[in-house]
Short mmCIF file of C-alpha atoms and ligand atoms in Angstrom, two decimals:
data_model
loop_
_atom_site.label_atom_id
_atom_site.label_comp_id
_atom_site.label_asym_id
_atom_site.label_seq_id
_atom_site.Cartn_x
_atom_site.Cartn_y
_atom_site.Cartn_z
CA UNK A 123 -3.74 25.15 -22.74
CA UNK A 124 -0.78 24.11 -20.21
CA UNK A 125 2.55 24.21 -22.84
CA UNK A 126 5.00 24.23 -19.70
CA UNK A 127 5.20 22.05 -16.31
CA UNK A 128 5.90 25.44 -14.47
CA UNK A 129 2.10 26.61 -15.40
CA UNK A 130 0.35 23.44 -14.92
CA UNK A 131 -2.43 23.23 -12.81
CA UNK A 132 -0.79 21.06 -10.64
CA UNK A 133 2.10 23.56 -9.88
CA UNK A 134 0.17 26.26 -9.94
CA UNK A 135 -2.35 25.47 -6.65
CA UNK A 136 1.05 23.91 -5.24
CA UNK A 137 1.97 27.71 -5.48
CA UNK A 138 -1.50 29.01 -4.09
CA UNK A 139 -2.29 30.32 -7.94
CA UNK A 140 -5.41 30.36 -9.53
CA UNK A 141 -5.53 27.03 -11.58
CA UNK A 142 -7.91 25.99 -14.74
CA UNK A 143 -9.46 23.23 -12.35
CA UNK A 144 -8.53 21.60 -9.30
CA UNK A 145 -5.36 19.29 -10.23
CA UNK A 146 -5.62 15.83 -8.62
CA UNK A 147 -3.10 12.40 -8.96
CA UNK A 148 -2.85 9.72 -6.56
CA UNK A 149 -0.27 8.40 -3.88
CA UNK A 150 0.87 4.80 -5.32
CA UNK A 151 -0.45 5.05 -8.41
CA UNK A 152 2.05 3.36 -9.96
CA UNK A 153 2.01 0.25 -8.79
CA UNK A 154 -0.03 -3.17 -7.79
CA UNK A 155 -3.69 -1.83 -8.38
CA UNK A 156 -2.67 -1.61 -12.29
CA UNK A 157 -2.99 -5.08 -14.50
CA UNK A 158 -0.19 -3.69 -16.79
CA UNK A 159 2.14 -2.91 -13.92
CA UNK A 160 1.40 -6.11 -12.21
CA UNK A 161 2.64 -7.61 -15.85
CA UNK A 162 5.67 -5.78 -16.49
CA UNK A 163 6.83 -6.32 -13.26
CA UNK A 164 7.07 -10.21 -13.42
CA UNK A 165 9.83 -11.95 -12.31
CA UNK A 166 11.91 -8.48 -11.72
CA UNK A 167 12.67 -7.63 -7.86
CA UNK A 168 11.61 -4.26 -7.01
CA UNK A 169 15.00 -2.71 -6.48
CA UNK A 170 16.02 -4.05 -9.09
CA UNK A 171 13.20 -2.77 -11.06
CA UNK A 172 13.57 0.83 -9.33
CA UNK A 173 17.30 0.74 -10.80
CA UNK A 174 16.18 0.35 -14.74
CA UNK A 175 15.54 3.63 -16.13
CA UNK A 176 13.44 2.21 -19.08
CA UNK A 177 11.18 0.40 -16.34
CA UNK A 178 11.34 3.22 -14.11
CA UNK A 179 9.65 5.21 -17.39
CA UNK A 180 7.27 2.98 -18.52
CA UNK A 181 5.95 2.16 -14.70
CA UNK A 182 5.95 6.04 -13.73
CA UNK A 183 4.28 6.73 -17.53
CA UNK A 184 1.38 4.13 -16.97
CA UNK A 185 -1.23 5.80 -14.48
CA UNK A 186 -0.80 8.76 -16.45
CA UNK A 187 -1.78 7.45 -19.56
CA UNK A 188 -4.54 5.24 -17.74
CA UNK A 189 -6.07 8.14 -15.55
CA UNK A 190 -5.08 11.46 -16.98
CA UNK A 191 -3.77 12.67 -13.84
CA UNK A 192 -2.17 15.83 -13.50
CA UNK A 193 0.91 14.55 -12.41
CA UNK A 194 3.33 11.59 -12.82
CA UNK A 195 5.79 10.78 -9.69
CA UNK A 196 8.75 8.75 -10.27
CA UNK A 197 8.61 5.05 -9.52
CA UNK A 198 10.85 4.28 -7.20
CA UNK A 199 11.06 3.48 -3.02
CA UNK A 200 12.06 5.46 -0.22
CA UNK A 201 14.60 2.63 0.77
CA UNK A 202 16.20 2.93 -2.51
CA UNK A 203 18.87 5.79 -1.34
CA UNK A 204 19.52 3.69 1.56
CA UNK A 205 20.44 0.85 -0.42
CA UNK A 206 22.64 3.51 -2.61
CA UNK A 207 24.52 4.26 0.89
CA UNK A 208 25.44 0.89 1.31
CA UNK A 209 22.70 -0.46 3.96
CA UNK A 210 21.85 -3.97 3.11
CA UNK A 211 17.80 -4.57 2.63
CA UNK A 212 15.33 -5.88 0.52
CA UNK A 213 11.73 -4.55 -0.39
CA UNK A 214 9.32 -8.06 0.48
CA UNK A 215 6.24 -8.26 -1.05
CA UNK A 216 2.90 -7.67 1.04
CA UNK A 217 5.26 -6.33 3.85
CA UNK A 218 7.79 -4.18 3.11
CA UNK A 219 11.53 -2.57 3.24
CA UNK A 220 13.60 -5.69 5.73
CA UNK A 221 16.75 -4.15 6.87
CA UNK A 222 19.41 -7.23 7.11
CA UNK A 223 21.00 -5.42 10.36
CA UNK A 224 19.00 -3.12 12.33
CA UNK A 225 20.83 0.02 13.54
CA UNK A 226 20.84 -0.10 16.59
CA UNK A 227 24.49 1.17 18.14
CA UNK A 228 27.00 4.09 17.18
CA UNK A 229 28.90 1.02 15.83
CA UNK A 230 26.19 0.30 13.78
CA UNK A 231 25.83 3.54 11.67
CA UNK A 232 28.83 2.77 9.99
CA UNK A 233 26.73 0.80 7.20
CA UNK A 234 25.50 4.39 6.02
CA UNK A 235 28.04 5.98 3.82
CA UNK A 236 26.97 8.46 1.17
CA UNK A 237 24.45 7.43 -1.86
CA UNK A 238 26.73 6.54 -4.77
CA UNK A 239 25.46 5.39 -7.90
CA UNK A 240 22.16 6.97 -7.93
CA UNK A 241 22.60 8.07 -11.80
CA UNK A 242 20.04 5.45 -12.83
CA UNK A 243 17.54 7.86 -11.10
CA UNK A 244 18.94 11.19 -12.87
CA UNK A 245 18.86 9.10 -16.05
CA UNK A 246 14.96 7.82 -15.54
CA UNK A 247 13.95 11.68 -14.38
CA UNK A 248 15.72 13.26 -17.85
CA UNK A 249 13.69 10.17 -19.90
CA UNK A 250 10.49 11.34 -18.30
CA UNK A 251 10.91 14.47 -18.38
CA UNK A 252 11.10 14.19 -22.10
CA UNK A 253 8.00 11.57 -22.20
CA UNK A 254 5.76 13.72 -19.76
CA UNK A 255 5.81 17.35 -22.42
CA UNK A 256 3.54 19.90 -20.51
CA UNK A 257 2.36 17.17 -17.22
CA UNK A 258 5.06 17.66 -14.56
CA UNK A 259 7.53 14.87 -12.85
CA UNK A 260 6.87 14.72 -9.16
CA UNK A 261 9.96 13.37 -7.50
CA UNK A 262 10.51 12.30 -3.82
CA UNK A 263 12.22 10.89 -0.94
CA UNK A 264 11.06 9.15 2.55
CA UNK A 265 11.73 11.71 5.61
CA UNK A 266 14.62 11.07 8.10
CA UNK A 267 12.41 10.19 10.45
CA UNK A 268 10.08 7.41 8.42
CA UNK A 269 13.47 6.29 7.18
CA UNK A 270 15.16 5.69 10.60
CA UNK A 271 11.62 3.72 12.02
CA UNK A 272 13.10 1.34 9.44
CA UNK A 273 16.59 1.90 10.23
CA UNK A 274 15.83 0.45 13.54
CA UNK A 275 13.26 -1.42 13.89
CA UNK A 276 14.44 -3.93 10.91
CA UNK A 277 11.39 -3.29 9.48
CA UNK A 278 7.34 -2.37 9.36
CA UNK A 279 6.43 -1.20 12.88
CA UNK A 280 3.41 -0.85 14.77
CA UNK A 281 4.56 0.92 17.89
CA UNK A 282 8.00 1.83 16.80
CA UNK A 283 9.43 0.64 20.52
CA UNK A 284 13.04 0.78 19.64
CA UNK A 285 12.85 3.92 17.53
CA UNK A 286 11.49 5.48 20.46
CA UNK A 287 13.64 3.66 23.05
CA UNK A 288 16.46 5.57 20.79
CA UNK A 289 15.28 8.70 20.48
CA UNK A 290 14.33 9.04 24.78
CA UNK A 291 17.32 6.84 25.77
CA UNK A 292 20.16 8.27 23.69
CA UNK A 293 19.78 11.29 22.18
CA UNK A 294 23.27 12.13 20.70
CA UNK A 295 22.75 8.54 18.81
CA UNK A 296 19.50 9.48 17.63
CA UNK A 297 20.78 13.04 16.37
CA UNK A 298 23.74 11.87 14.97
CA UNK A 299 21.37 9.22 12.93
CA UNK A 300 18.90 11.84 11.79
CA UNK A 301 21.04 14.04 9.98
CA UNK A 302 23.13 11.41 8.38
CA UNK A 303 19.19 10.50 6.95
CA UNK A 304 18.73 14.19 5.99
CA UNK A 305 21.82 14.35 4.33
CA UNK A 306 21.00 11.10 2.21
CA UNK A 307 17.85 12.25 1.87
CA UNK A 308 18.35 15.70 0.53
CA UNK A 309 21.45 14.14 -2.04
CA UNK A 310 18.87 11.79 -3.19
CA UNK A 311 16.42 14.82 -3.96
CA UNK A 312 19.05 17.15 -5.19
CA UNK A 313 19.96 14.22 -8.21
CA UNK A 314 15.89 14.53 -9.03
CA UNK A 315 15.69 18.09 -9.20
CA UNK A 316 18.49 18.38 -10.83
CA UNK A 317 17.35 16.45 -13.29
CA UNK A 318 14.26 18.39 -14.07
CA UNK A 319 11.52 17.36 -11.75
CA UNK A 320 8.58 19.99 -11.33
CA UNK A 321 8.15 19.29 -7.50
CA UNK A 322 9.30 17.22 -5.06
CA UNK A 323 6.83 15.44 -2.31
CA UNK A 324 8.90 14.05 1.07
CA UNK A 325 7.00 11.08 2.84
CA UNK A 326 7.21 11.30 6.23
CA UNK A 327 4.59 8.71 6.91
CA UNK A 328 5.18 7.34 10.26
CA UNK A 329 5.71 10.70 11.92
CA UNK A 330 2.06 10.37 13.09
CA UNK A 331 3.33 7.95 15.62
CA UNK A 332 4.82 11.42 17.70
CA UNK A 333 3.20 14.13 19.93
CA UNK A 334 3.57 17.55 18.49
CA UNK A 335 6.63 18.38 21.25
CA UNK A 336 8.44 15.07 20.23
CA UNK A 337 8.53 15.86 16.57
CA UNK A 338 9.80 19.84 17.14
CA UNK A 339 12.42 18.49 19.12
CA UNK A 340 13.78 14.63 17.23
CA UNK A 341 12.02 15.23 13.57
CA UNK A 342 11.55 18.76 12.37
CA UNK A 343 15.21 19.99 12.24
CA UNK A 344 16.17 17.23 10.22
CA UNK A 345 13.18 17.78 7.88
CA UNK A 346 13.64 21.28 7.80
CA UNK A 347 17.24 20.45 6.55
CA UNK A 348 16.27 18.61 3.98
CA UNK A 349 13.50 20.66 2.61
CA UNK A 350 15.42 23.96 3.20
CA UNK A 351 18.13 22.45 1.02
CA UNK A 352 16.36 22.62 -1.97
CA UNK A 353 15.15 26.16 -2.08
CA UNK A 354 17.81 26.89 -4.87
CA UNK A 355 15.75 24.59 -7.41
CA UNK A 356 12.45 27.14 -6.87
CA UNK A 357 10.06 23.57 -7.05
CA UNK A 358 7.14 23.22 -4.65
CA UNK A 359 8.00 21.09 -1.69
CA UNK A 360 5.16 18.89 -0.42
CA UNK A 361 5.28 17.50 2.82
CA UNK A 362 3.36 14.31 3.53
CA UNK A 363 2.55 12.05 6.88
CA UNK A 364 -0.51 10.37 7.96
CA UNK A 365 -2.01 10.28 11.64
CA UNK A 366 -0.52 14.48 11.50
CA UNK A 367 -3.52 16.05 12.58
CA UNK A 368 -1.48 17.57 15.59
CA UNK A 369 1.98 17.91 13.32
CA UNK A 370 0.37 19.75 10.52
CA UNK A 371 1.34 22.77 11.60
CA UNK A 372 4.57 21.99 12.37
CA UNK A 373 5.53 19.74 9.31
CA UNK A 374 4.28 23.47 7.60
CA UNK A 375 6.89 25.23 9.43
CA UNK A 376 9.70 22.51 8.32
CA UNK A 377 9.69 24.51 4.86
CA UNK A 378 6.78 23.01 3.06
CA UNK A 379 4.94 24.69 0.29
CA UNK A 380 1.96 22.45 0.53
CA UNK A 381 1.43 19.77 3.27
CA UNK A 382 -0.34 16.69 2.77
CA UNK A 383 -3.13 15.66 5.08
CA UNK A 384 -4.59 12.06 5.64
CA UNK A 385 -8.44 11.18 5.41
CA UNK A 386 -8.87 12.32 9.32
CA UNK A 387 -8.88 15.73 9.36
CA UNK A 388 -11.52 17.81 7.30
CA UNK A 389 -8.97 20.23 4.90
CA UNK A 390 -10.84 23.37 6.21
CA UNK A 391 -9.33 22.40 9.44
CA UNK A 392 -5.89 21.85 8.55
CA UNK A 393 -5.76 24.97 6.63
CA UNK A 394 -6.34 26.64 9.81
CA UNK A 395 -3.77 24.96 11.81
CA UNK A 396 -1.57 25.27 8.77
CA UNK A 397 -2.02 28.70 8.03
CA UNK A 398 -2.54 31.06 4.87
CA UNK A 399 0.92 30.85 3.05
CA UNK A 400 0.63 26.84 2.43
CA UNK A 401 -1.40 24.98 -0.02
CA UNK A 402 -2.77 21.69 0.91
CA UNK A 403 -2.82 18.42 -0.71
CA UNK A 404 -6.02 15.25 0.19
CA UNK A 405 -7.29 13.80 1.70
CA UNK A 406 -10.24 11.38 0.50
CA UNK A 407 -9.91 7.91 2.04
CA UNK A 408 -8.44 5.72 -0.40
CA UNK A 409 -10.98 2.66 1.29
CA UNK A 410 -13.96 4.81 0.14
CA UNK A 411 -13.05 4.07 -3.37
CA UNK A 412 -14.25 0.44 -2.42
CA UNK A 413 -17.74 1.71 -2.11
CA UNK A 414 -20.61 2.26 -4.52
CA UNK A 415 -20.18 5.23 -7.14
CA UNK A 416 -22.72 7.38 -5.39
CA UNK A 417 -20.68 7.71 -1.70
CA UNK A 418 -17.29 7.97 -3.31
CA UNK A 419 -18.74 10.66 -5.59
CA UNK A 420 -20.11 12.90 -2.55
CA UNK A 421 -17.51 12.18 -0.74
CA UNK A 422 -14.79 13.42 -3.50
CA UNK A 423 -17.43 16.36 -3.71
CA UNK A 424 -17.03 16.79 0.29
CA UNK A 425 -12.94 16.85 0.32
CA UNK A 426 -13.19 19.38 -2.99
CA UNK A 427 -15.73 21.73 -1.27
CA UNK A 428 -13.32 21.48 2.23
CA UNK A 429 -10.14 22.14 -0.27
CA UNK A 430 -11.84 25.61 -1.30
CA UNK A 431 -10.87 27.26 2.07
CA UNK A 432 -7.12 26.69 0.89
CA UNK A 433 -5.10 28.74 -1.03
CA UNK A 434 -4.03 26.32 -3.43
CA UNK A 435 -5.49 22.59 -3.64
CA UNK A 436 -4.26 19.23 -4.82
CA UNK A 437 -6.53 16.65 -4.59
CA UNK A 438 -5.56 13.34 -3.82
CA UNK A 439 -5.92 10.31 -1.66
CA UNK A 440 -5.60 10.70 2.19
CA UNK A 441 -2.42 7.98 1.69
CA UNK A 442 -1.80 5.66 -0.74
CA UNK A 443 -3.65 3.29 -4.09
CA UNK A 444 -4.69 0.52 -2.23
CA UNK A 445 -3.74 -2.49 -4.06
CA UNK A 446 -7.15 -4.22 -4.87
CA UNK A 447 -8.21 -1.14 -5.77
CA UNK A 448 -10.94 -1.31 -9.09
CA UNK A 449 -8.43 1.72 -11.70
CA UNK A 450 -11.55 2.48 -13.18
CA UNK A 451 -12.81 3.87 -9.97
CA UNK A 452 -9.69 6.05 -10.49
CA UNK A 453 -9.97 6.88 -13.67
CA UNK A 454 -13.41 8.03 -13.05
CA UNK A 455 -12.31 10.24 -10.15
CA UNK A 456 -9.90 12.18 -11.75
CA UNK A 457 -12.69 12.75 -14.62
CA UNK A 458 -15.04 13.98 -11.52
CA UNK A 459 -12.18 16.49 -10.54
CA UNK A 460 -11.52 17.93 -13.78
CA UNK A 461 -15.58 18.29 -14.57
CA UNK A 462 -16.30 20.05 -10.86
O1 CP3 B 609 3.42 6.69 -5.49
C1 CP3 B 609 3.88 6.03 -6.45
O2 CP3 B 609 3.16 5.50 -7.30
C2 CP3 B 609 5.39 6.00 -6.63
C3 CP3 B 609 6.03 4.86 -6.12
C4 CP3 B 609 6.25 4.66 -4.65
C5 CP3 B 609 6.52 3.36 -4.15
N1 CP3 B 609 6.87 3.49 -2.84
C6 CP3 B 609 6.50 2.13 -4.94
C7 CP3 B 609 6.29 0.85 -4.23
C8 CP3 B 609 6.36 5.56 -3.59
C9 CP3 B 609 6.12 7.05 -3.57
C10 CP3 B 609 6.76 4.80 -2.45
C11 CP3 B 609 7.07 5.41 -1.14
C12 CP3 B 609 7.10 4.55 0.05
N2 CP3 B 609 7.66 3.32 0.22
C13 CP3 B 609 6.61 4.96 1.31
C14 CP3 B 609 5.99 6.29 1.59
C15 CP3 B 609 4.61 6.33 1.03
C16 CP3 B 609 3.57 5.73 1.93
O3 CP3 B 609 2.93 4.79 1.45
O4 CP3 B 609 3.41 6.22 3.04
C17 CP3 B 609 6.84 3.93 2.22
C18 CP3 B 609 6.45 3.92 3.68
C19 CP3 B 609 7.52 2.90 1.53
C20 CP3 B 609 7.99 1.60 2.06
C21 CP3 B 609 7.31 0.50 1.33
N3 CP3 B 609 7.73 0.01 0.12
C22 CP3 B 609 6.10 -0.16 1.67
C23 CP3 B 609 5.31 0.08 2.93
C24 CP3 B 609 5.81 -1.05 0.63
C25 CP3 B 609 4.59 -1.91 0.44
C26 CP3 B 609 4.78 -3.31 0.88
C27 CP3 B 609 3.71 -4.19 0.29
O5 CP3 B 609 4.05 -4.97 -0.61
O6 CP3 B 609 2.56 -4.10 0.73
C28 CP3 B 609 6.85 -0.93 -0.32
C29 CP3 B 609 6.94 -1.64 -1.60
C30 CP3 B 609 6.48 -0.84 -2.78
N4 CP3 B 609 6.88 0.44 -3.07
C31 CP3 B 609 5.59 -1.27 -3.79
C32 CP3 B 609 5.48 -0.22 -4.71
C33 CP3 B 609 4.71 -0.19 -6.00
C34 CP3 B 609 4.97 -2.64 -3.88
C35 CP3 B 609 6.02 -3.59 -4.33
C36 CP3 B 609 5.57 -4.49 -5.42
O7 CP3 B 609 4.89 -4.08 -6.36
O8 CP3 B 609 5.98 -5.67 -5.33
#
């Protein structure tokens, strides 16, 4: 029996260790595909809701209970240290983080100052930490890069035209932007580990939208900053993006423990672009839980079988809970994992 986060399964394949059974929680699963998070939600603003440690708790608590997953990550948004720093936003619903104004300028990087007043999130990890007993706290932050796509472009993206028009056009800008992010960024995660978390995941989700060159030379020094600047706290660092297939390697190299790999690429192929000393975390496609039992059952079978030529395995969604997603579908999964 697990008595300690440190020897759960979960941290244990993080670590490349042998492990019970193959640990397995989802991306977004707390949050809209759950009737009791839909409820407690009601009438409370996200950010707002991200800034209430009890309903930080209770949100992060719920999928656990629900599911059994082998790991709980903190409720909360990758804008929220940005709003800590003093940039003006919102989180809309069905669209996103809406920056009020864009950065677009030197002059404009003024609006990000250092993250004060993050304590709510120390306070919600030590609550948790308490709740959670033996199942580890995963804690996390959105990657310089993901965070500057909304930075600049105001908002969701499709072809990120100014971030790019940026990072070809001016450089120095674009440098001096990114590690004002990583610095942010790495506060933000430094308050969470502090605090107790077990691991920490970074979201670089956008990064996809790069060639391999591009993110070595704009994105993985900033990354690397960040994730390098945790190595005191001895937590497994996972690295996530989706569209990676040609980053993998690289967002390895930035100092991950375990990279996370979208529903593309098979996990016996990104272990071999990612090498021996990294475990991986995926990849099924969260849109196969939409069809009948049988396909998402052989497919879950399919990702596990392609997760044995890691050294360590987490299994998970390929990116995020989808929000019509049927829970019981999850809940069945995770029992699927455990049994196989
Ligand atoms: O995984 C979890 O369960 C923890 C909570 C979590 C949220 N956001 C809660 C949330 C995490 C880890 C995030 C990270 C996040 N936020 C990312 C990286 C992960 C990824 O999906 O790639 C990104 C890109 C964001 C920015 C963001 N915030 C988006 C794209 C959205 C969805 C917009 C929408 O409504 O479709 C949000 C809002 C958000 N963050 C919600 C939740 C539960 C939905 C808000 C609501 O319930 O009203």
């Amino acid at each position: 029996m697990t008595t300690t986060p440190r020897d759960s399964a979960f941290v244990r394949a993080c670590r490349g260790l042998p492990a019970p059974h193959t640990p397995v929680w989802f991306m977004r699963q707390a949050g809209r595909s759950l009737p009791e998070y839909r409820k407690i939600r009601e009438g409370i603003g996200m950010l707002d809701s991200c800034r209430r440690p009890d309903l930080v708790t209770e949100i992060t608590l719920q999928p656990v209970r629900r599911h059994g997953v082998d790991a709980a990550i903190l409720f909360s948004d990758i804008v929220v240290p940005l709003a800590a720093a003093g940039v003006s936003l919102d989180i809309v619903a069905g669209t996103g983080p809406v920056i009020a104004s864009p950065i677009r300028s030197a002059a404009d990087l003024a609006q990000l100052g250092r993250p004060v007043d993050v304590g709510f999130v120390g306070e919600a990890v030590r609550l948790l930490v308490a709740e959670l007993g033996p199942t580890p706290l995963i804690g996390f932050a959105g990657a310089p890069f993901t965070l500057a796509s909304y930075l600049i472009e105001g908002g969701p993206s499709k072809n990120y035209l100014r971030t790019k028009a940026m990072m070809y056009g001016d450089p120095d800008l674009w440098h001096e932007l990114l590690g004002r992010l990583a610095t942010i960024t790495l506060e933000f995660l430094r308050v969470q580990a502090a605090a107790g978390v077990s691991a920490v995941q970074l979201f670089d989700s956008w990064a996809g939208a790069l060639s391999q060159a591009d993110y070595r030379r704009f994105v993985l020094p900033h990354s690397a900053a960040v994730l390098s600047g945790l190595a005191e706290f001895d937590i497994p660092r996972i690295h996530f993006g989706v569209g990676t297939s040609v980053l993998l390697g690289a967002m390895g190299e930035a100092g991950a423990d375990v990279v996370g790999v979208d529903w593309r690429t098979p996990l016996s192929t990104a272990t071999h672009q990612i090498g021996p000393d990294r475990a991986v975390q995926g990849n099924l496609d969260p849109a196969v839980l939409f069809a009948p039992w049988p396909a998402v059952e052989a497919e879950a079978l399919r990702v596990l079988a392609e997760g044995r030529a890691a050294p360590g395995h987490v299994f998970n969604l390929g990116h995020g809970v989808l929000p019509d997603t049927d829970p019981d579908v999850l809940t069945r999964l995770v029992d699927l994992i455990h049994r196989s």
